[in-house]
Amino acid sequence: MSIPADTKSYDAGTMIFRQGDAGDLAYMINSGRVEVFSYGNAARVVGPGEVFGEMALIDGRPRTASARTLEACVLLPISRDVVSKRMQKADPLIRLLLKQVLGRLRDLHPAAAESTTETRSAPGLTQQQVAVELNMATDLRSALSHDALDLHFQPIVTLPNNRLAGFEALARWKRPDVGFVPPPHFIGVAEETGLIMPLGRWVLVRACQALKRLQRRHRRVADGDTALFMSVNMSAHQLYAEGEVQQLLDIVESTGINPKRLKLEITESVLMDDPSLAERAITTLRETGIRIAIDDFGTGYSSLNYLHRFPLDSLKVDRSFVAPLPGDGAGLRIVSAILSLARALGLVTIAEGVEEVEQLTCLAKLNCDYAQGFLISRPLPETEIVEWMTPQPARRRLPPRAVPG
Ligand code: C2E
Ligand code: CA
Ligand code: CA
């Protein structure tokens, strides 16, 4: 594992904190040993992989012990912000019990309470998993501040004529010394640590800027009469966090794109977390012209009620339904039913994960509006998308190559 930029090195004999100090940080030991001690109590020694100083973060009271390095150490500081985000997600009863137990431990044995071999802040995760996640979060934060993430774009085409209609923006992260990290993995860590807000804003800025360039290009190469759209994924946290929707609207305005050409993709479960709040946020977004797509439709918690409750625009049929097409009947009837339902509700339909010509043909016959998938193109960096958009006679012969326009 790489040593994250946020770790700090300490010489032997350094006081990390003193009894009575206000506590803003806990520490995970990457290497070296630390002594945790208080007046009148036996000292405890903690080593690599262990956490100390977490008490003050959890209950907000002054340090009950001091900590000093016994040898040269590398420590990973854990901020109150990270701990409180995890605490907020824990069950309220567990939070209460944790505080009670820690309170008693403090009274009984202050030095022991400031050093523990278990990380109590994230129930359900082993200490090693917590360390891996914290290190990943540190690297991700650094990647965001150094503009070291990438955005790829996957084309979406109209059916039945396979013309370019828009793109989905997908975040990419190549982690130093580790390599490509699958998006669901780092998006999950970003959601848990609150980094999803700056990450989501970064994605939106880049996606809107790219849309302007790609629209210009589209008009030039294909004499396109319809403007392209850009789809951007949105996490629950972005929809629900106070003030975040306004920040997203400010970004859209500052980039100067037509909000009608932006789609925000939200999964069904996001809407169901807090339907009233979601409805308010979505209505605010829709009032500016931004469109909302339901992502991965059919995989979540399908309460069909919400389909007419929220002002939605599109429905994306999950690739698990597209994969068996055309198949021997059942799969076909399911997709046909989803498409009819969407049409009855006035929603535009997009099929995801189209990998085979037969699937594309079948979806066109079922009157699906748009298709997206590896058959048409994989997600690509903007430079390669520009190349992909440039008409090339040789490529056009490859059926069913999407023809820009
Ligand atoms: P998603 O929103 O469902 O995105 C579509 C995923 O399907 C992408 O995976 C894409 O590469 C993949 N895909 C597209 N066509 C095909 C196909 O024909 N076959 C197969 N097997 N896969 C196909 P990716 O890029 O790995 O992203 C995975 C997930 O990570 C996304 O699923 C989305 O939930 C999340 N994600 C990616 N970028 C962002 C982002 O900027 N913000 C948020 N909140 N989530 C993101
Ligand atoms: Ca999506
Ligand atoms: Ca999807």
Coordinates of C-alpha atoms and ligand atoms in Angstrom, one line a residue:
M1 CA 0.0 0.0 0.0
S2 CA 1.3 3.5 -0.8
I3 CA 2.0 5.8 2.1
P4 CA -0.7 8.6 1.7
A5 CA 0.3 12.2 1.4
D6 CA -1.5 13.0 4.7
T7 CA 0.7 10.8 6.9
K8 CA 3.2 12.6 9.1
S9 CA 6.6 11.5 10.4
Y10 CA 7.6 12.1 14.0
D11 CA 11.0 11.8 15.7
A12 CA 11.4 9.6 18.8
G13 CA 10.3 11.4 22.0
T14 CA 7.8 13.8 20.3
M15 CA 4.7 14.7 22.4
I16 CA 1.7 14.1 20.0
F17 CA -0.8 15.6 22.6
R18 CA -1.0 16.3 26.3
Q19 CA -3.5 15.5 28.9
G20 CA -6.1 18.3 29.1
D21 CA -5.6 19.4 25.4
A22 CA -8.6 19.8 23.2
G23 CA -8.7 16.8 20.8
D24 CA -9.3 17.4 17.1
L25 CA -7.4 14.3 15.8
A26 CA -7.1 10.6 16.4
Y27 CA -4.1 8.8 14.9
M28 CA -3.5 5.5 13.2
I29 CA 0.0 4.2 13.6
N30 CA 1.6 3.2 10.2
S31 CA 5.0 2.5 11.8
G32 CA 6.7 2.9 15.2
R33 CA 5.4 2.8 18.8
V34 CA 3.6 5.3 20.9
E35 CA 3.3 5.5 24.7
V36 CA -0.1 6.8 26.0
F37 CA 0.1 7.8 29.7
S38 CA -1.7 9.8 32.4
Y39 CA -0.9 10.9 35.9
G40 CA -1.2 8.1 38.4
N41 CA -1.9 5.4 35.8
A42 CA 0.2 2.8 34.1
A43 CA 1.3 3.8 30.5
R44 CA 0.2 1.7 27.5
V45 CA 2.2 1.2 24.4
V46 CA 0.5 1.0 21.0
G47 CA 2.0 0.0 17.7
P48 CA 1.5 -0.3 13.9
G49 CA -2.2 -0.7 12.9
E50 CA -3.5 0.6 16.2
V51 CA -5.4 3.8 16.8
F52 CA -5.0 6.2 19.7
G53 CA -6.5 9.6 20.7
E54 CA -9.9 8.7 19.4
M55 CA -11.8 9.3 22.6
A56 CA -11.8 13.1 22.4
L57 CA -13.1 12.9 18.8
I58 CA -16.0 10.8 19.8
D59 CA -17.2 12.6 22.9
G60 CA -15.6 16.1 22.4
R61 CA -14.0 16.3 25.8
P62 CA -10.4 17.2 26.6
R63 CA -7.7 14.6 26.4
T64 CA -7.5 12.4 29.5
A65 CA -4.0 11.2 28.6
S66 CA -0.8 12.3 26.9
A67 CA 0.8 10.5 24.0
R68 CA 4.5 10.5 23.1
T69 CA 6.4 8.6 20.4
L70 CA 8.9 6.0 21.7
E71 CA 10.7 5.8 18.4
A72 CA 10.5 7.4 15.0
C73 CA 6.9 7.0 13.9
V74 CA 4.7 7.5 10.8
L75 CA 1.1 8.4 11.8
L76 CA -2.1 8.9 9.8
P77 CA -4.2 11.6 11.5
I78 CA -7.9 11.0 11.4
S79 CA -10.0 14.1 11.6
R80 CA -13.1 14.8 13.6
D81 CA -14.9 15.3 10.3
V82 CA -14.2 11.8 9.1
V83 CA -15.2 10.2 12.5
S84 CA -18.4 12.3 12.9
K85 CA -19.6 11.4 9.3
R86 CA -19.2 7.7 10.2
M87 CA -20.8 8.2 13.6
Q88 CA -23.8 10.0 12.0
K89 CA -24.4 6.9 9.8
A90 CA -24.3 4.5 12.8
D91 CA -27.5 3.4 14.5
P92 CA -28.4 6.0 17.2
L93 CA -28.6 3.2 19.8
I94 CA -25.1 2.0 18.9
R95 CA -23.9 5.7 19.1
L96 CA -25.4 6.1 22.6
L97 CA -24.0 2.8 23.8
L98 CA -20.5 3.7 22.4
K99 CA -20.5 7.0 24.3
Q100 CA -21.6 5.4 27.5
V101 CA -19.0 2.7 27.3
L102 CA -16.3 5.1 26.5
G103 CA -17.4 7.4 29.3
R104 CA -17.0 4.6 31.8
L105 CA -13.7 3.6 30.3
R106 CA -12.5 7.2 30.6
D107 CA -13.4 7.3 34.3
L108 CA -11.9 3.9 35.1
H109 CA -8.7 4.0 33.1
P110 CA -7.8 7.2 31.2
A111 CA -4.7 5.9 29.5
A112 CA -6.5 2.8 28.3
A113 CA -9.3 4.9 27.0
E114 CA -7.0 7.0 24.8
S115 CA -5.5 4.0 23.2
T116 CA -7.4 1.1 21.8
T117 CA -6.7 -1.8 19.5
E118 CA -10.1 -1.6 18.0
T119 CA -11.5 1.2 15.7
R120 CA -15.0 1.7 17.1
S121 CA -16.0 4.4 14.7
A122 CA -17.1 2.2 11.8
P123 CA -19.2 -0.8 12.9
G124 CA -19.0 -3.8 10.6
L125 CA -15.5 -3.0 9.2
T126 CA -12.3 -4.7 10.3
Q127 CA -9.5 -2.5 11.4
Q128 CA -7.6 -3.4 8.3
Q129 CA -10.5 -2.4 6.1
V130 CA -10.8 0.9 7.9
A131 CA -7.1 1.5 7.3
V132 CA -7.4 0.7 3.6
E133 CA -10.4 3.0 3.3
L134 CA -8.8 5.9 5.1
N135 CA -5.7 5.6 3.0
M136 CA -7.9 5.6 -0.1
A137 CA -9.8 8.6 1.1
T138 CA -6.5 10.4 1.7
D139 CA -5.3 9.6 -1.8
L140 CA -8.6 10.6 -3.3
R141 CA -8.7 13.9 -1.5
S142 CA -5.2 14.6 -2.8
A143 CA -6.2 13.5 -6.4
L144 CA -9.1 16.0 -6.3
S145 CA -7.0 18.9 -5.1
H146 CA -4.4 18.1 -7.7
D147 CA -6.9 17.7 -10.5
A148 CA -5.7 14.2 -11.0
L149 CA -9.0 12.5 -11.8
D150 CA -10.4 11.9 -15.3
L151 CA -13.7 12.0 -16.9
H152 CA -14.7 9.7 -19.7
F153 CA -17.7 9.9 -21.9
Q154 CA -19.9 7.2 -23.3
P155 CA -22.0 8.0 -26.4
I156 CA -25.8 7.5 -26.3
V157 CA -27.5 7.1 -29.7
T158 CA -31.1 7.4 -30.9
L159 CA -33.1 4.4 -32.0
P160 CA -33.7 3.1 -34.7
N161 CA -31.3 5.3 -36.7
N162 CA -28.3 5.1 -34.3
R163 CA -27.5 8.8 -34.4
L164 CA -25.4 10.4 -31.7
A165 CA -27.7 12.1 -29.1
G166 CA -25.5 12.6 -26.0
F167 CA -23.1 11.2 -23.5
E168 CA -22.9 9.8 -20.0
A169 CA -19.9 11.3 -18.1
L170 CA -18.1 8.6 -16.0
A171 CA -15.4 9.4 -13.4
R172 CA -12.0 7.6 -13.7
W173 CA -9.2 7.5 -11.1
K174 CA -5.8 6.1 -11.6
R175 CA -4.3 5.8 -8.2
P176 CA -0.5 6.4 -7.8
D177 CA 1.3 3.0 -7.3
V178 CA -2.0 1.1 -7.4
G179 CA -3.5 1.8 -10.8
F180 CA -7.1 2.0 -12.1
V181 CA -9.6 1.9 -9.2
P182 CA -13.1 0.7 -10.2
P183 CA -15.6 3.6 -10.0
P184 CA -18.1 1.8 -7.7
H185 CA -15.2 1.4 -5.2
F186 CA -13.9 4.9 -5.0
I187 CA -17.4 6.4 -5.4
G188 CA -18.4 4.4 -2.3
V189 CA -15.4 5.7 -0.3
A190 CA -16.2 9.2 -1.5
E191 CA -19.8 8.8 -0.3
E192 CA -18.7 7.5 3.1
T193 CA -16.2 10.3 3.7
G194 CA -18.1 13.2 2.3
L195 CA -15.6 13.6 -0.6
I196 CA -18.6 13.0 -2.9
M197 CA -19.6 16.6 -2.7
P198 CA -16.3 18.1 -4.1
L199 CA -16.0 15.1 -6.4
G200 CA -19.6 15.6 -7.7
R201 CA -19.0 19.3 -8.3
W202 CA -15.7 18.5 -10.1
V203 CA -17.5 16.0 -12.4
L204 CA -20.3 18.5 -13.1
V205 CA -17.9 21.3 -14.0
R206 CA -15.9 19.1 -16.3
A207 CA -18.9 17.5 -17.9
C208 CA -20.6 20.9 -18.7
Q209 CA -17.3 22.3 -20.1
A210 CA -16.9 19.2 -22.3
L211 CA -20.5 19.4 -23.4
K212 CA -19.9 22.9 -24.8
R213 CA -16.9 21.8 -26.8
L214 CA -18.6 18.6 -28.0
Q215 CA -21.7 20.5 -29.1
R216 CA -19.6 22.9 -31.2
R217 CA -17.8 20.0 -32.7
H218 CA -21.0 18.2 -33.5
R219 CA -22.5 21.2 -35.3
R220 CA -19.3 21.4 -37.4
V221 CA -18.8 17.8 -38.4
A222 CA -22.3 16.6 -38.7
D223 CA -24.3 19.7 -39.3
G224 CA -26.2 18.5 -36.3
D225 CA -29.6 20.1 -35.9
T226 CA -30.3 18.7 -32.4
A227 CA -28.0 19.7 -29.6
L228 CA -26.3 16.9 -27.7
F229 CA -27.0 16.3 -24.1
M230 CA -24.8 15.3 -21.2
S231 CA -25.8 12.8 -18.4
V232 CA -24.1 13.1 -15.1
N233 CA -24.5 10.6 -12.2
M234 CA -25.6 12.0 -8.9
S235 CA -25.3 10.4 -5.4
A236 CA -27.9 10.6 -2.7
H237 CA -25.6 12.8 -0.6
Q238 CA -25.5 15.5 -3.3
L239 CA -29.3 15.6 -3.5
Y240 CA -29.9 15.7 0.2
A241 CA -27.0 17.8 1.6
E242 CA -28.1 21.3 2.6
G243 CA -27.2 23.9 0.0
E244 CA -25.6 21.3 -2.4
V245 CA -28.4 21.5 -5.1
Q246 CA -27.9 25.3 -5.2
Q247 CA -24.1 24.8 -5.6
L248 CA -24.8 22.5 -8.6
L249 CA -27.2 25.0 -10.1
D250 CA -24.5 27.7 -9.7
I251 CA -22.0 25.5 -11.6
V252 CA -24.5 24.9 -14.4
E253 CA -25.1 28.6 -14.7
S254 CA -21.4 29.5 -14.6
T255 CA -20.5 27.1 -17.4
G256 CA -23.1 28.7 -19.6
I257 CA -24.6 25.4 -20.9
N258 CA -28.3 25.2 -21.7
P259 CA -29.7 23.4 -18.6
K260 CA -32.1 21.5 -20.8
R261 CA -29.2 19.7 -22.3
L262 CA -28.1 18.3 -18.9
K263 CA -29.5 15.1 -17.4
L264 CA -28.8 14.1 -13.8
E265 CA -29.0 10.3 -13.2
I266 CA -30.4 9.2 -9.9
T267 CA -31.1 5.7 -8.7
E268 CA -34.5 4.6 -7.5
S269 CA -33.2 4.0 -4.0
V270 CA -31.9 7.6 -3.7
L271 CA -35.5 8.8 -4.3
M272 CA -36.9 6.4 -1.7
D273 CA -34.5 7.4 1.1
D274 CA -36.4 10.5 1.8
P275 CA -39.1 11.0 -0.8
S276 CA -40.3 14.5 0.4
L277 CA -36.8 15.9 0.4
A278 CA -36.0 14.3 -2.9
E279 CA -39.2 15.7 -4.4
R280 CA -38.2 19.2 -3.3
A281 CA -34.7 18.9 -4.7
I282 CA -35.8 17.5 -8.0
T283 CA -38.5 20.1 -8.4
T284 CA -35.9 22.8 -7.8
L285 CA -33.6 21.2 -10.5
R286 CA -36.4 20.8 -12.9
E287 CA -37.5 24.4 -12.6
T288 CA -34.2 25.4 -14.2
G289 CA -34.8 23.0 -17.1
I290 CA -32.4 20.3 -16.0
R291 CA -33.7 16.8 -16.7
I292 CA -33.8 13.8 -14.3
A293 CA -33.2 10.2 -15.4
I294 CA -33.8 7.2 -13.2
D295 CA -30.7 5.1 -13.4
D296 CA -30.4 1.2 -13.2
F297 CA -34.2 1.0 -13.4
G298 CA -35.6 -2.3 -12.1
T299 CA -32.7 -3.2 -9.9
G300 CA -33.7 -1.3 -6.8
Y301 CA -36.5 -1.0 -4.5
S302 CA -39.2 -0.5 -7.1
S303 CA -42.1 1.3 -5.7
L304 CA -43.8 2.3 -8.9
N305 CA -45.7 5.1 -7.1
Y306 CA -42.8 7.4 -7.2
L307 CA -42.7 7.3 -11.0
H308 CA -45.5 9.8 -11.3
R309 CA -44.8 11.6 -8.0
F310 CA -41.5 13.0 -9.1
P311 CA -41.0 15.2 -12.2
L312 CA -38.8 12.8 -14.1
D313 CA -37.7 12.9 -17.7
S314 CA -36.0 9.6 -18.6
L315 CA -35.8 6.0 -17.4
K316 CA -32.6 4.0 -18.0
V317 CA -33.3 0.3 -18.4
D318 CA -30.6 -1.6 -16.4
R319 CA -28.2 -3.8 -18.4
S320 CA -29.3 -6.9 -16.5
F321 CA -32.6 -6.7 -18.5
V322 CA -30.8 -5.9 -21.8
A323 CA -28.3 -8.8 -21.5
P324 CA -30.8 -11.6 -22.2
L325 CA -32.4 -9.9 -25.2
P326 CA -33.8 -11.0 -27.6
G327 CA -34.0 -14.4 -25.7
D328 CA -36.9 -16.8 -25.7
G329 CA -39.8 -14.7 -24.3
A330 CA -39.8 -13.8 -20.6
G331 CA -36.9 -11.3 -20.8
L332 CA -38.4 -9.8 -23.9
R333 CA -41.8 -9.4 -22.2
I334 CA -40.2 -7.7 -19.2
V335 CA -38.3 -5.1 -21.3
S336 CA -41.4 -4.6 -23.4
A337 CA -43.5 -4.0 -20.2
I338 CA -40.9 -1.5 -18.8
L339 CA -40.9 0.4 -22.0
S340 CA -44.7 0.5 -22.2
L341 CA -44.9 1.7 -18.6
A342 CA -42.4 4.5 -19.3
R343 CA -44.2 5.6 -22.4
A344 CA -47.5 5.7 -20.6
L345 CA -45.9 8.0 -18.1
G346 CA -44.4 10.2 -20.8
L347 CA -40.8 9.2 -20.0
V348 CA -38.0 8.9 -22.5
T349 CA -36.3 5.4 -22.4
I350 CA -32.6 4.6 -22.6
A351 CA -31.3 1.0 -22.7
E352 CA -28.0 0.5 -21.0
G353 CA -25.3 -2.1 -21.6
V354 CA -26.1 -2.9 -25.2
E355 CA -23.3 -5.2 -26.3
E356 CA -24.8 -7.1 -29.3
V357 CA -26.3 -6.1 -32.6
E358 CA -29.3 -8.4 -31.9
Q359 CA -30.0 -6.5 -28.7
L360 CA -29.9 -3.2 -30.5
T361 CA -32.3 -4.4 -33.2
C362 CA -34.6 -5.8 -30.6
L363 CA -34.7 -2.6 -28.6
A364 CA -35.4 -0.6 -31.8
K365 CA -38.3 -2.9 -32.6
L366 CA -39.7 -2.4 -29.0
N367 CA -39.6 1.4 -29.7
C368 CA -36.9 2.2 -27.1
D369 CA -35.8 5.8 -27.6
Y370 CA -32.0 5.6 -27.0
A371 CA -29.3 3.0 -26.6
Q372 CA -25.9 3.0 -24.8
G373 CA -23.3 0.3 -24.5
F374 CA -20.0 -1.2 -25.5
L375 CA -21.4 -2.1 -29.0
I376 CA -21.7 1.6 -29.8
S377 CA -18.7 2.7 -27.8
R378 CA -16.9 2.2 -24.5
P379 CA -16.6 5.3 -22.3
L380 CA -13.6 7.3 -23.8
P381 CA -11.6 10.3 -22.9
E382 CA -12.7 13.5 -24.7
T383 CA -9.9 13.4 -27.3
E384 CA -11.0 9.9 -28.4
I385 CA -14.6 10.9 -28.4
V386 CA -13.8 13.8 -30.8
E387 CA -12.1 11.2 -33.1
W388 CA -15.1 8.9 -32.7
M389 CA -17.4 11.7 -33.8
T390 CA -15.4 12.5 -36.9
P391 CA -17.0 10.7 -39.9
Q392 CA -14.8 8.0 -41.3
P393 CA -16.0 6.1 -44.3
A394 CA -14.2 2.9 -43.3
R395 CA -15.8 2.9 -39.9
R396 CA -19.3 3.6 -41.3
R397 CA -19.2 0.2 -43.1
L398 CA -19.1 -1.5 -39.7
P399 CA -22.7 -2.2 -38.7
P400 CA -24.3 -0.8 -36.6
R401 CA -21.9 2.0 -36.3
A402 CA -23.6 5.1 -34.9
V403 CA -23.5 8.0 -37.4
P404 CA -22.9 11.4 -35.8
G405 CA -25.7 13.8 -36.7
Ligands
C2E1 P1 -23.7 3.5 -14.0 O1 -24.1 4.9 -13.8 O2 -24.7 2.5 -14.2 O3 -22.8 3.6 -15.3 C1 -22.7 2.7 -16.4 C2 -21.6 1.7 -16.1 O4 -21.8 0.6 -17.1 C3 -20.3 2.3 -16.4 O5 -19.4 1.6 -15.5 C4 -20.0 1.8 -17.8 O6 -18.6 1.7 -18.1 C5 -20.6 0.5 -17.8 N1 -21.1 0.1 -19.2 C6 -21.5 0.8 -20.2 N2 -21.8 0.1 -21.3 C7 -21.6 -1.2 -20.9 C8 -21.8 -2.5 -21.6 O7 -22.2 -2.6 -22.8 N3 -21.5 -3.6 -20.9 C9 -21.0 -3.5 -19.6 N4 -20.8 -4.7 -19.0 N5 -20.9 -2.4 -18.9 C10 -21.1 -1.2 -19.6 P2 -18.3 2.4 -14.7 O8 -17.8 3.6 -15.4 O9 -17.4 1.4 -14.1 O10 -19.2 3.1 -13.5 C11 -19.8 2.3 -12.6 C12 -20.7 3.1 -11.7 O11 -19.9 4.0 -10.9 C13 -21.7 3.9 -12.5 O12 -22.7 3.0 -12.9 C14 -22.1 4.9 -11.4 O13 -23.0 4.3 -10.5 C15 -20.8 5.1 -10.7 N6 -20.1 6.3 -11.2 C16 -19.3 6.5 -12.2 N7 -18.9 7.8 -12.3 C17 -19.6 8.5 -11.4 C18 -19.7 9.9 -11.0 O14 -19.1 10.8 -11.6 N8 -20.6 10.2 -9.9 C19 -21.3 9.2 -9.3 N9 -22.1 9.6 -8.3 N10 -21.2 7.9 -9.6 C20 -20.4 7.5 -10.7
CA2 CA -25.5 6.2 -14.7
CA3 CA -26.8 2.6 -15.0

